[in-house]
Amino acid sequence: MQRRTNVLIAAGAALGLTMTLAGCGGGTGSGEVTLKLVAADYGDSAENSSEKYWADLVEKFEAKNPDIKVEVTVLSWSDVDAEVAKMVKAGEAPDMAQIGAYSDYAAKDQLYAADDLLSIPVQGDFLSSLTSAGEVNRIQYGMPFASSTRLMFYNKKLFADAGIAKPPTTWDELAADAELLKDNGVKYPFALPLGKEEAQAETMMWLLAGGDGYTDQVGSYTLDSDMNVRTFDWLKKDLVDKDLVGPVAPGELNRQEAFNAFSNGEVGMLNGHPTLIAQAKKKGVEFAMAPLPGRSGKAKATMGVADWMMAFKQNGNRDEIGDFLDFVYSKENVLDFSERYNILPVTNSAADAMAEDAKYKQLKLFLDALPTSQLPPVGNTSWAHVSADIKAQIGKAVAPGGSPGAVLADIQNKARAAEAAE
């Protein structure tokens, strides 16, 4: 019987019992169970690794639930998705994984639905746009764990030194500002990370700014549309070929390396998410944020991103997983994680608390953009394959001698084949 059904039955009996079952609760009384979670690292150093967040949270959870132990393995974003895939393929799936894509596992019936795990108040607290993005065939399997929108960060001192008074609002202005920064000796006028770490996100930001995106209105891939090809033609000819992106080829530059360079005062402009705020502040960089310009003005949409928690059926332990996830998604724990890593909360209760607290004022632009942001097609069961192919290939589109149209057509053909195979 599903967890949500249990709670509903309890509701018919007594309100007090409903509140008990809807909370975190204790173990099932069947003896000690050890849950295994594989999670991504949101820190940028050993000092603020996500290992510390999970260690604190698990300690509190185990104190309240002595029959349930939780072992957490934290891996870098460069490795975590691939490592979980290897574990699942080897028949050694963890109980839970907090990674970038869920839908391919859901399509193979390897995951519990959120209905099977979470109490009604917890599941109902997710932001609605993120809930729908976590669905396959209208059933929620992906539970949003962290979210963000993207803005363009710029170094105020480097701008002032180059005589730039305000951030660009069109691509022509962006290219002209990058030229001024380059002429003034800035190492990375516009950092363009198309390396394997998060090339699919950087790519989507530019496709949206160019007027299109990854899919059409019915969810079919349109990677090699005329607008998308024009976008990458512009990136190659007007930024990369003019040496306005810095000394590292975009296909070899990872997001964190670009963030590190920005925090070291070496980048004039780049696309970033909220975690860059704390990193840049720590290094004393004076920065500001603005929307990424569109081709001739405001971009079509702001990109939103969500990372996902999922629970595998292989080991059973459904009730214990549900107890743990109810605890993970409490307002206090969601706020704690969001504050540690400057990530936007995935629940209404935490988002409301953050919006009302002045100490989060630098996140306001990101929070304001979240409800209407556009997420990658994470509900497509082929997305994990398509995303991996974008990471592997998109840097070639702007490489010397590269052809954006040919690269995007190749990715599109493989996306269509992956979609057909699913």
Short mmCIF file of C-alpha atoms in Angstrom, two decimals:
data_model
loop_
_atom_site.label_atom_id
_atom_site.label_comp_id
_atom_site.label_asym_id
_atom_site.label_seq_id
_atom_site.Cartn_x
_atom_site.Cartn_y
_atom_site.Cartn_z
CA MET A 1 0.00 0.00 0.00
CA GLN A 2 1.34 3.42 -0.89
CA ARG A 3 2.57 5.89 1.70
CA ARG A 4 0.07 8.50 0.59
CA THR A 5 -2.72 5.92 0.93
CA ASN A 6 -1.57 5.10 4.45
CA VAL A 7 -1.83 8.75 5.40
CA LEU A 8 -5.26 9.10 3.85
CA ILE A 9 -6.56 6.07 5.75
CA ALA A 10 -5.18 7.54 8.94
CA ALA A 11 -6.97 10.79 8.16
CA GLY A 12 -10.29 8.97 8.24
CA ALA A 13 -9.49 7.69 11.72
CA ALA A 14 -7.96 10.55 13.63
CA LEU A 15 -6.37 13.87 12.81
CA GLY A 16 -3.68 13.42 15.44
CA LEU A 17 -2.55 10.16 13.88
CA THR A 18 -2.46 11.79 10.48
CA MET A 19 -0.03 14.40 11.72
CA THR A 20 2.24 11.71 13.16
CA LEU A 21 2.34 9.71 9.93
CA ALA A 22 2.81 12.81 7.81
CA GLY A 23 5.93 13.80 9.74
CA CYS A 24 9.36 12.22 9.67
CA GLY A 25 8.42 9.39 12.00
CA GLY A 26 10.65 6.60 13.23
CA GLY A 27 11.79 3.27 11.83
CA THR A 28 9.39 0.48 10.95
CA GLY A 29 10.33 -1.64 13.93
CA SER A 30 11.61 -4.48 11.72
CA GLY A 31 15.24 -4.09 12.76
CA GLU A 32 18.04 -1.81 11.65
CA VAL A 33 18.11 -0.87 7.97
CA THR A 34 21.03 0.82 6.24
CA LEU A 35 20.17 3.12 3.34
CA LYS A 36 22.76 4.04 0.75
CA LEU A 37 22.67 7.44 -0.94
CA VAL A 38 24.95 8.67 -3.72
CA ALA A 39 24.95 12.47 -3.94
CA ALA A 40 26.61 15.20 -5.97
CA ASP A 41 29.06 17.66 -4.47
CA TYR A 42 27.95 21.30 -4.51
CA GLY A 43 31.07 22.63 -2.82
CA ASP A 44 34.06 24.14 -4.56
CA SER A 45 36.65 22.88 -2.05
CA ALA A 46 37.11 20.30 0.69
CA GLU A 47 36.18 23.03 3.16
CA ASN A 48 32.58 23.29 1.98
CA SER A 49 32.07 19.87 0.44
CA SER A 50 28.54 18.50 0.51
CA GLU A 51 29.91 15.71 2.69
CA LYS A 52 29.60 18.09 5.64
CA TYR A 53 25.98 18.92 4.85
CA TRP A 54 25.00 15.27 4.61
CA ALA A 55 26.98 14.32 7.71
CA ASP A 56 25.11 16.93 9.77
CA LEU A 57 21.73 15.97 8.34
CA VAL A 58 22.26 12.21 8.76
CA GLU A 59 23.40 12.67 12.34
CA LYS A 60 20.16 14.49 13.17
CA PHE A 61 18.02 11.99 11.30
CA GLU A 62 19.61 8.93 12.92
CA ALA A 63 19.14 10.46 16.38
CA LYS A 64 15.39 10.53 15.70
CA ASN A 65 15.33 7.22 13.80
CA PRO A 66 17.69 4.79 15.55
CA ASP A 67 16.54 1.84 13.41
CA ILE A 68 17.60 3.53 10.16
CA LYS A 69 21.22 4.20 9.23
CA VAL A 70 22.21 6.23 6.20
CA GLU A 71 25.50 5.95 4.32
CA VAL A 72 26.22 8.80 1.92
CA THR A 73 28.80 8.79 -0.87
CA VAL A 74 29.50 12.24 -2.32
CA LEU A 75 31.01 12.46 -5.82
CA SER A 76 31.90 15.36 -8.11
CA TRP A 77 29.43 16.48 -10.75
CA SER A 78 31.87 15.33 -13.41
CA ASP A 79 31.51 11.73 -12.21
CA VAL A 80 28.32 11.23 -10.24
CA ASP A 81 25.83 10.52 -13.05
CA ALA A 82 28.16 8.06 -14.75
CA GLU A 83 29.00 6.28 -11.48
CA VAL A 84 25.35 5.81 -10.58
CA ALA A 85 24.68 4.46 -14.07
CA LYS A 86 27.50 1.93 -13.59
CA MET A 87 26.11 0.86 -10.23
CA VAL A 88 22.64 0.34 -11.65
CA LYS A 89 23.96 -1.57 -14.66
CA ALA A 90 25.95 -3.85 -12.33
CA GLY A 91 22.82 -4.62 -10.31
CA GLU A 92 24.09 -2.63 -7.33
CA ALA A 93 21.76 0.37 -7.35
CA PRO A 94 21.88 2.61 -4.28
CA ASP A 95 18.66 3.18 -2.37
CA MET A 96 18.75 6.83 -3.43
CA ALA A 97 20.69 8.96 -5.88
CA GLN A 98 20.85 12.74 -6.01
CA ILE A 99 22.03 13.44 -9.55
CA GLY A 100 21.16 15.27 -12.76
CA ALA A 101 18.66 13.02 -14.56
CA TYR A 102 16.01 10.53 -13.51
CA SER A 103 13.76 9.81 -16.48
CA ASP A 104 15.74 6.99 -18.10
CA TYR A 105 15.57 5.02 -14.83
CA ALA A 106 11.87 5.78 -14.49
CA ALA A 107 11.22 4.50 -18.00
CA LYS A 108 12.78 1.17 -17.03
CA ASP A 109 10.55 0.92 -13.94
CA GLN A 110 13.56 1.10 -11.64
CA LEU A 111 12.30 3.93 -9.44
CA TYR A 112 9.66 4.39 -6.79
CA ALA A 113 7.10 7.05 -7.61
CA ALA A 114 7.11 10.02 -5.25
CA ASP A 115 3.56 8.97 -4.25
CA ASP A 116 5.04 5.77 -2.82
CA LEU A 117 7.54 7.59 -0.65
CA LEU A 118 6.58 11.05 0.51
CA SER A 119 3.89 12.21 2.89
CA ILE A 120 1.24 14.41 1.30
CA PRO A 121 2.41 17.69 2.93
CA VAL A 122 5.99 17.14 1.77
CA GLN A 123 5.11 16.22 -1.81
CA GLY A 124 2.61 19.07 -2.02
CA ASP A 125 5.26 21.58 -0.91
CA PHE A 126 7.36 21.27 -4.08
CA LEU A 127 7.22 24.22 -6.46
CA SER A 128 4.66 23.24 -9.10
CA SER A 129 6.94 23.91 -12.08
CA LEU A 130 9.52 21.54 -10.60
CA THR A 131 6.94 18.90 -9.77
CA SER A 132 5.77 18.75 -13.39
CA ALA A 133 9.36 18.61 -14.62
CA GLY A 134 9.84 15.53 -12.43
CA GLU A 135 7.05 13.57 -14.12
CA VAL A 136 7.09 10.79 -16.69
CA ASN A 137 3.66 9.96 -18.09
CA ARG A 138 2.18 12.25 -15.42
CA ILE A 139 3.69 10.30 -12.54
CA GLN A 140 6.33 12.01 -10.43
CA TYR A 141 9.55 10.01 -10.11
CA GLY A 142 12.07 12.84 -9.91
CA MET A 143 11.99 14.79 -6.67
CA PRO A 144 13.65 18.18 -7.13
CA PHE A 145 16.56 18.60 -4.75
CA ALA A 146 18.16 21.87 -5.81
CA SER A 147 17.15 24.50 -8.32
CA SER A 148 18.59 27.59 -9.87
CA THR A 149 18.12 30.03 -12.66
CA ARG A 150 20.96 31.62 -14.58
CA LEU A 151 22.10 35.20 -14.93
CA MET A 152 25.08 36.88 -16.50
CA PHE A 153 27.70 37.88 -13.91
CA TYR A 154 30.11 40.70 -14.68
CA ASN A 155 33.14 42.08 -12.91
CA LYS A 156 32.37 45.71 -12.02
CA LYS A 157 36.01 46.74 -11.64
CA LEU A 158 37.04 45.24 -14.98
CA PHE A 159 34.08 46.92 -16.62
CA ALA A 160 34.98 50.31 -15.13
CA ASP A 161 38.65 49.93 -16.08
CA ALA A 162 37.61 49.21 -19.68
CA GLY A 163 35.25 52.18 -19.76
CA ILE A 164 32.05 50.09 -19.82
CA ALA A 165 29.25 51.85 -17.94
CA LYS A 166 26.55 49.19 -17.89
CA PRO A 167 26.00 45.54 -18.81
CA PRO A 168 25.16 44.67 -22.42
CA THR A 169 21.54 44.24 -23.51
CA THR A 170 22.12 42.82 -27.00
CA TRP A 171 24.62 40.43 -28.57
CA ASP A 172 26.24 43.28 -30.51
CA GLU A 173 26.81 45.16 -27.25
CA LEU A 174 28.13 42.00 -25.58
CA ALA A 175 30.68 41.43 -28.34
CA ALA A 176 31.71 45.10 -28.28
CA ASP A 177 32.17 44.99 -24.49
CA ALA A 178 34.21 41.81 -24.80
CA GLU A 179 36.48 43.58 -27.30
CA LEU A 180 37.00 46.44 -24.85
CA LEU A 181 37.81 44.00 -22.05
CA LYS A 182 40.27 42.14 -24.26
CA ASP A 183 41.96 45.39 -25.30
CA ASN A 184 42.33 46.21 -21.61
CA GLY A 185 44.15 42.96 -20.90
CA VAL A 186 41.34 40.89 -19.39
CA LYS A 187 42.24 37.20 -19.60
CA TYR A 188 38.69 35.94 -20.24
CA PRO A 189 36.54 38.73 -21.72
CA PHE A 190 33.58 36.31 -21.85
CA ALA A 191 34.18 32.87 -20.36
CA LEU A 192 32.34 30.20 -22.38
CA PRO A 193 32.45 26.84 -20.56
CA LEU A 194 31.41 24.13 -23.01
CA GLY A 195 33.42 21.41 -21.27
CA LYS A 196 31.85 18.16 -20.11
CA GLU A 197 30.89 19.37 -16.64
CA GLU A 198 27.82 21.35 -17.67
CA ALA A 199 27.95 22.07 -21.38
CA GLN A 200 24.28 21.18 -21.76
CA ALA A 201 23.31 24.10 -19.49
CA GLU A 202 25.57 26.68 -21.14
CA THR A 203 24.27 25.54 -24.51
CA MET A 204 20.64 25.89 -23.50
CA MET A 205 21.19 29.40 -22.17
CA TRP A 206 22.48 30.51 -25.54
CA LEU A 207 19.78 28.68 -27.51
CA LEU A 208 17.09 30.43 -25.46
CA ALA A 209 18.84 33.76 -25.90
CA GLY A 210 18.87 33.09 -29.64
CA GLY A 211 15.11 32.54 -29.72
CA ASP A 212 14.75 28.77 -29.70
CA GLY A 213 15.77 25.90 -27.40
CA TYR A 214 16.16 22.15 -27.24
CA THR A 215 12.60 21.13 -28.09
CA ASP A 216 9.42 22.33 -29.74
CA GLN A 217 6.08 22.78 -27.98
CA VAL A 218 5.30 19.05 -28.02
CA GLY A 219 8.69 18.05 -26.65
CA SER A 220 10.40 16.87 -29.85
CA TYR A 221 14.06 17.78 -30.22
CA THR A 222 14.92 20.72 -32.49
CA LEU A 223 18.64 21.02 -31.84
CA ASP A 224 19.59 21.84 -35.44
CA SER A 225 16.85 24.39 -36.07
CA ASP A 226 17.79 27.42 -38.16
CA MET A 227 17.72 29.65 -35.07
CA ASN A 228 19.97 27.31 -33.07
CA VAL A 229 22.49 27.06 -35.90
CA ARG A 230 22.50 30.87 -36.21
CA THR A 231 23.16 31.12 -32.46
CA PHE A 232 26.24 28.91 -32.60
CA ASP A 233 27.41 30.55 -35.82
CA TRP A 234 27.39 33.84 -33.91
CA LEU A 235 29.21 32.38 -30.91
CA LYS A 236 31.91 30.95 -33.13
CA LYS A 237 32.39 33.93 -35.47
CA ASP A 238 31.78 36.84 -33.09
CA LEU A 239 33.25 35.53 -29.83
CA VAL A 240 35.45 32.47 -30.23
CA ASP A 241 37.15 33.25 -33.57
CA LYS A 242 37.88 36.78 -32.33
CA ASP A 243 39.66 35.44 -29.22
CA LEU A 244 37.12 36.95 -26.86
CA VAL A 245 36.59 33.84 -24.71
CA GLY A 246 40.02 33.46 -23.13
CA PRO A 247 43.01 31.15 -23.49
CA VAL A 248 41.19 27.85 -22.88
CA ALA A 249 39.14 26.39 -25.73
CA PRO A 250 35.43 26.40 -24.77
CA GLY A 251 35.20 22.63 -25.27
CA GLU A 252 37.95 22.17 -22.67
CA LEU A 253 36.70 24.74 -20.15
CA ASN A 254 34.49 23.38 -17.37
CA ARG A 255 32.01 25.44 -15.40
CA GLN A 256 33.91 25.29 -12.11
CA GLU A 257 37.15 26.31 -13.79
CA ALA A 258 35.34 29.31 -15.28
CA PHE A 259 33.86 30.15 -11.87
CA ASN A 260 37.32 29.91 -10.31
CA ALA A 261 38.72 32.28 -12.92
CA PHE A 262 35.88 34.74 -12.27
CA SER A 263 36.57 34.57 -8.55
CA ASN A 264 40.23 35.28 -9.25
CA GLY A 265 39.30 38.47 -11.10
CA GLU A 266 40.25 37.09 -14.53
CA VAL A 267 36.81 37.07 -16.19
CA GLY A 268 34.85 40.04 -17.47
CA MET A 269 31.55 38.24 -18.06
CA LEU A 270 30.12 34.73 -17.80
CA ASN A 271 26.84 32.93 -17.22
CA GLY A 272 26.47 31.76 -13.64
CA HIS A 273 24.14 30.40 -11.03
CA PRO A 274 23.72 31.42 -7.38
CA THR A 275 26.62 29.36 -6.01
CA LEU A 276 29.02 31.77 -7.71
CA ILE A 277 27.86 34.57 -5.40
CA ALA A 278 29.54 33.16 -2.29
CA GLN A 279 32.63 32.03 -4.17
CA ALA A 280 33.21 35.46 -5.72
CA LYS A 281 32.46 37.30 -2.46
CA LYS A 282 34.96 35.15 -0.62
CA LYS A 283 37.66 36.32 -3.01
CA GLY A 284 36.60 39.97 -2.76
CA VAL A 285 35.42 40.33 -6.35
CA GLU A 286 33.09 43.25 -7.00
CA PHE A 287 30.40 41.92 -9.29
CA ALA A 288 26.83 42.44 -10.40
CA MET A 289 24.29 40.37 -12.30
CA ALA A 290 22.02 40.95 -15.28
CA PRO A 291 19.97 38.81 -17.67
CA LEU A 292 21.92 37.25 -20.53
CA PRO A 293 21.14 39.43 -23.56
CA GLY A 294 19.13 38.09 -26.47
CA ARG A 295 20.13 38.55 -30.09
CA SER A 296 18.56 41.99 -30.29
CA GLY A 297 17.17 42.50 -26.80
CA LYS A 298 15.63 40.50 -23.99
CA ALA A 299 16.13 36.73 -24.27
CA LYS A 300 13.18 34.41 -24.98
CA ALA A 301 13.38 32.93 -21.48
CA THR A 302 15.68 32.37 -18.56
CA MET A 303 16.99 28.87 -18.14
CA GLY A 304 16.04 27.03 -14.99
CA VAL A 305 17.83 23.98 -13.68
CA ALA A 306 16.83 21.36 -11.17
CA ASP A 307 18.87 18.51 -9.79
CA TRP A 308 16.98 15.42 -8.79
CA MET A 309 16.58 12.98 -5.96
CA MET A 310 15.35 9.51 -6.91
CA ALA A 311 14.79 6.27 -5.06
CA PHE A 312 15.54 2.86 -6.58
CA LYS A 313 13.28 -0.14 -6.02
CA GLN A 314 16.06 -2.73 -6.13
CA ASN A 315 16.72 -2.98 -2.40
CA GLY A 316 13.17 -2.39 -1.19
CA ASN A 317 13.30 -0.20 1.95
CA ARG A 318 10.46 1.96 0.65
CA ASP A 319 9.17 3.04 4.05
CA GLU A 320 12.64 3.84 5.41
CA ILE A 321 13.48 5.83 2.28
CA GLY A 322 10.23 7.74 2.70
CA ASP A 323 11.02 8.55 6.33
CA PHE A 324 14.44 9.84 5.35
CA LEU A 325 13.20 11.93 2.42
CA ASP A 326 10.44 13.50 4.48
CA PHE A 327 13.21 14.65 6.81
CA VAL A 328 15.44 15.84 3.94
CA TYR A 329 12.63 18.01 2.58
CA SER A 330 11.67 19.73 5.81
CA LYS A 331 11.70 23.52 5.52
CA GLU A 332 14.67 23.81 7.87
CA ASN A 333 16.83 21.34 5.94
CA VAL A 334 15.95 22.77 2.53
CA LEU A 335 16.83 26.27 3.79
CA ASP A 336 20.05 24.99 5.33
CA PHE A 337 21.19 23.48 2.04
CA SER A 338 20.12 26.53 0.04
CA GLU A 339 22.00 28.87 2.38
CA ARG A 340 25.18 26.80 2.38
CA TYR A 341 25.45 26.72 -1.39
CA ASN A 342 23.44 29.75 -2.54
CA ILE A 343 21.06 27.40 -4.32
CA LEU A 344 17.39 28.21 -4.77
CA PRO A 345 14.97 26.15 -2.66
CA VAL A 346 12.69 23.60 -4.28
CA THR A 347 9.79 23.95 -1.84
CA ASN A 348 7.22 26.70 -1.41
CA SER A 349 7.76 26.93 2.34
CA ALA A 350 11.51 27.44 2.02
CA ALA A 351 11.16 29.80 -0.96
CA ASP A 352 8.67 31.96 0.95
CA ALA A 353 10.97 32.08 3.98
CA MET A 354 13.91 33.05 1.79
CA ALA A 355 11.95 35.78 -0.02
CA GLU A 356 11.00 37.36 3.31
CA ASP A 357 14.53 37.36 4.75
CA ALA A 358 16.75 40.33 3.87
CA LYS A 359 19.93 38.27 4.16
CA TYR A 360 19.01 36.52 0.90
CA LYS A 361 18.54 39.74 -1.08
CA GLN A 362 21.24 38.83 -3.61
CA LEU A 363 19.18 35.81 -4.60
CA LYS A 364 16.09 37.90 -5.36
CA LEU A 365 16.77 38.17 -9.11
CA PHE A 366 17.18 34.40 -9.29
CA LEU A 367 14.07 33.74 -7.18
CA ASP A 368 11.99 36.13 -9.30
CA ALA A 369 13.00 34.30 -12.47
CA LEU A 370 12.36 30.78 -11.16
CA PRO A 371 8.56 30.45 -11.63
CA THR A 372 8.73 31.30 -15.36
CA SER A 373 12.10 29.79 -16.18
CA GLN A 374 12.42 27.05 -18.77
CA LEU A 375 13.99 23.75 -17.74
CA PRO A 376 15.79 21.28 -20.01
CA PRO A 377 13.59 18.40 -21.24
CA VAL A 378 14.38 16.24 -18.23
CA GLY A 379 11.06 14.39 -18.53
CA ASN A 380 12.11 12.94 -21.90
CA THR A 381 13.40 9.47 -21.18
CA SER A 382 16.08 10.04 -23.82
CA TRP A 383 17.38 13.20 -22.15
CA ALA A 384 20.24 11.55 -20.27
CA HIS A 385 21.64 10.23 -23.56
CA VAL A 386 21.08 13.50 -25.39
CA SER A 387 22.61 15.53 -22.56
CA ALA A 388 25.69 13.31 -22.53
CA ASP A 389 26.07 13.73 -26.28
CA ILE A 390 25.80 17.51 -26.02
CA LYS A 391 28.52 17.50 -23.34
CA ALA A 392 30.77 15.39 -25.54
CA GLN A 393 30.26 17.22 -28.82
CA ILE A 394 29.09 20.82 -28.50
CA GLY A 395 32.58 22.23 -27.96
CA LYS A 396 33.45 21.07 -31.49
CA ALA A 397 30.84 23.45 -32.89
CA VAL A 398 32.96 26.47 -32.00
CA ALA A 399 36.41 24.88 -32.41
CA PRO A 400 38.76 26.05 -35.18
CA GLY A 401 37.47 24.63 -38.45
CA GLY A 402 34.29 23.43 -36.75
CA SER A 403 30.87 23.65 -38.33
CA PRO A 404 28.04 24.55 -35.93
CA GLY A 405 25.42 23.30 -38.37
CA ALA A 406 27.11 19.92 -38.84
CA VAL A 407 27.68 19.39 -35.11
CA LEU A 408 24.12 20.34 -34.18
CA ALA A 409 22.75 18.11 -36.97
CA ASP A 410 24.77 15.17 -35.65
CA ILE A 411 23.51 15.73 -32.10
CA GLN A 412 19.95 16.07 -33.45
CA ASN A 413 20.19 12.80 -35.40
CA LYS A 414 21.44 10.94 -32.33
CA ALA A 415 18.72 12.58 -30.22
CA ARG A 416 16.07 11.40 -32.66
CA ALA A 417 17.51 7.88 -32.59
CA ALA A 418 17.62 7.88 -28.78
CA GLU A 419 14.03 9.08 -28.66
CA ALA A 420 12.94 6.32 -31.05
CA ALA A 421 14.81 3.67 -29.04
CA GLU A 422 12.98 4.66 -25.86
#
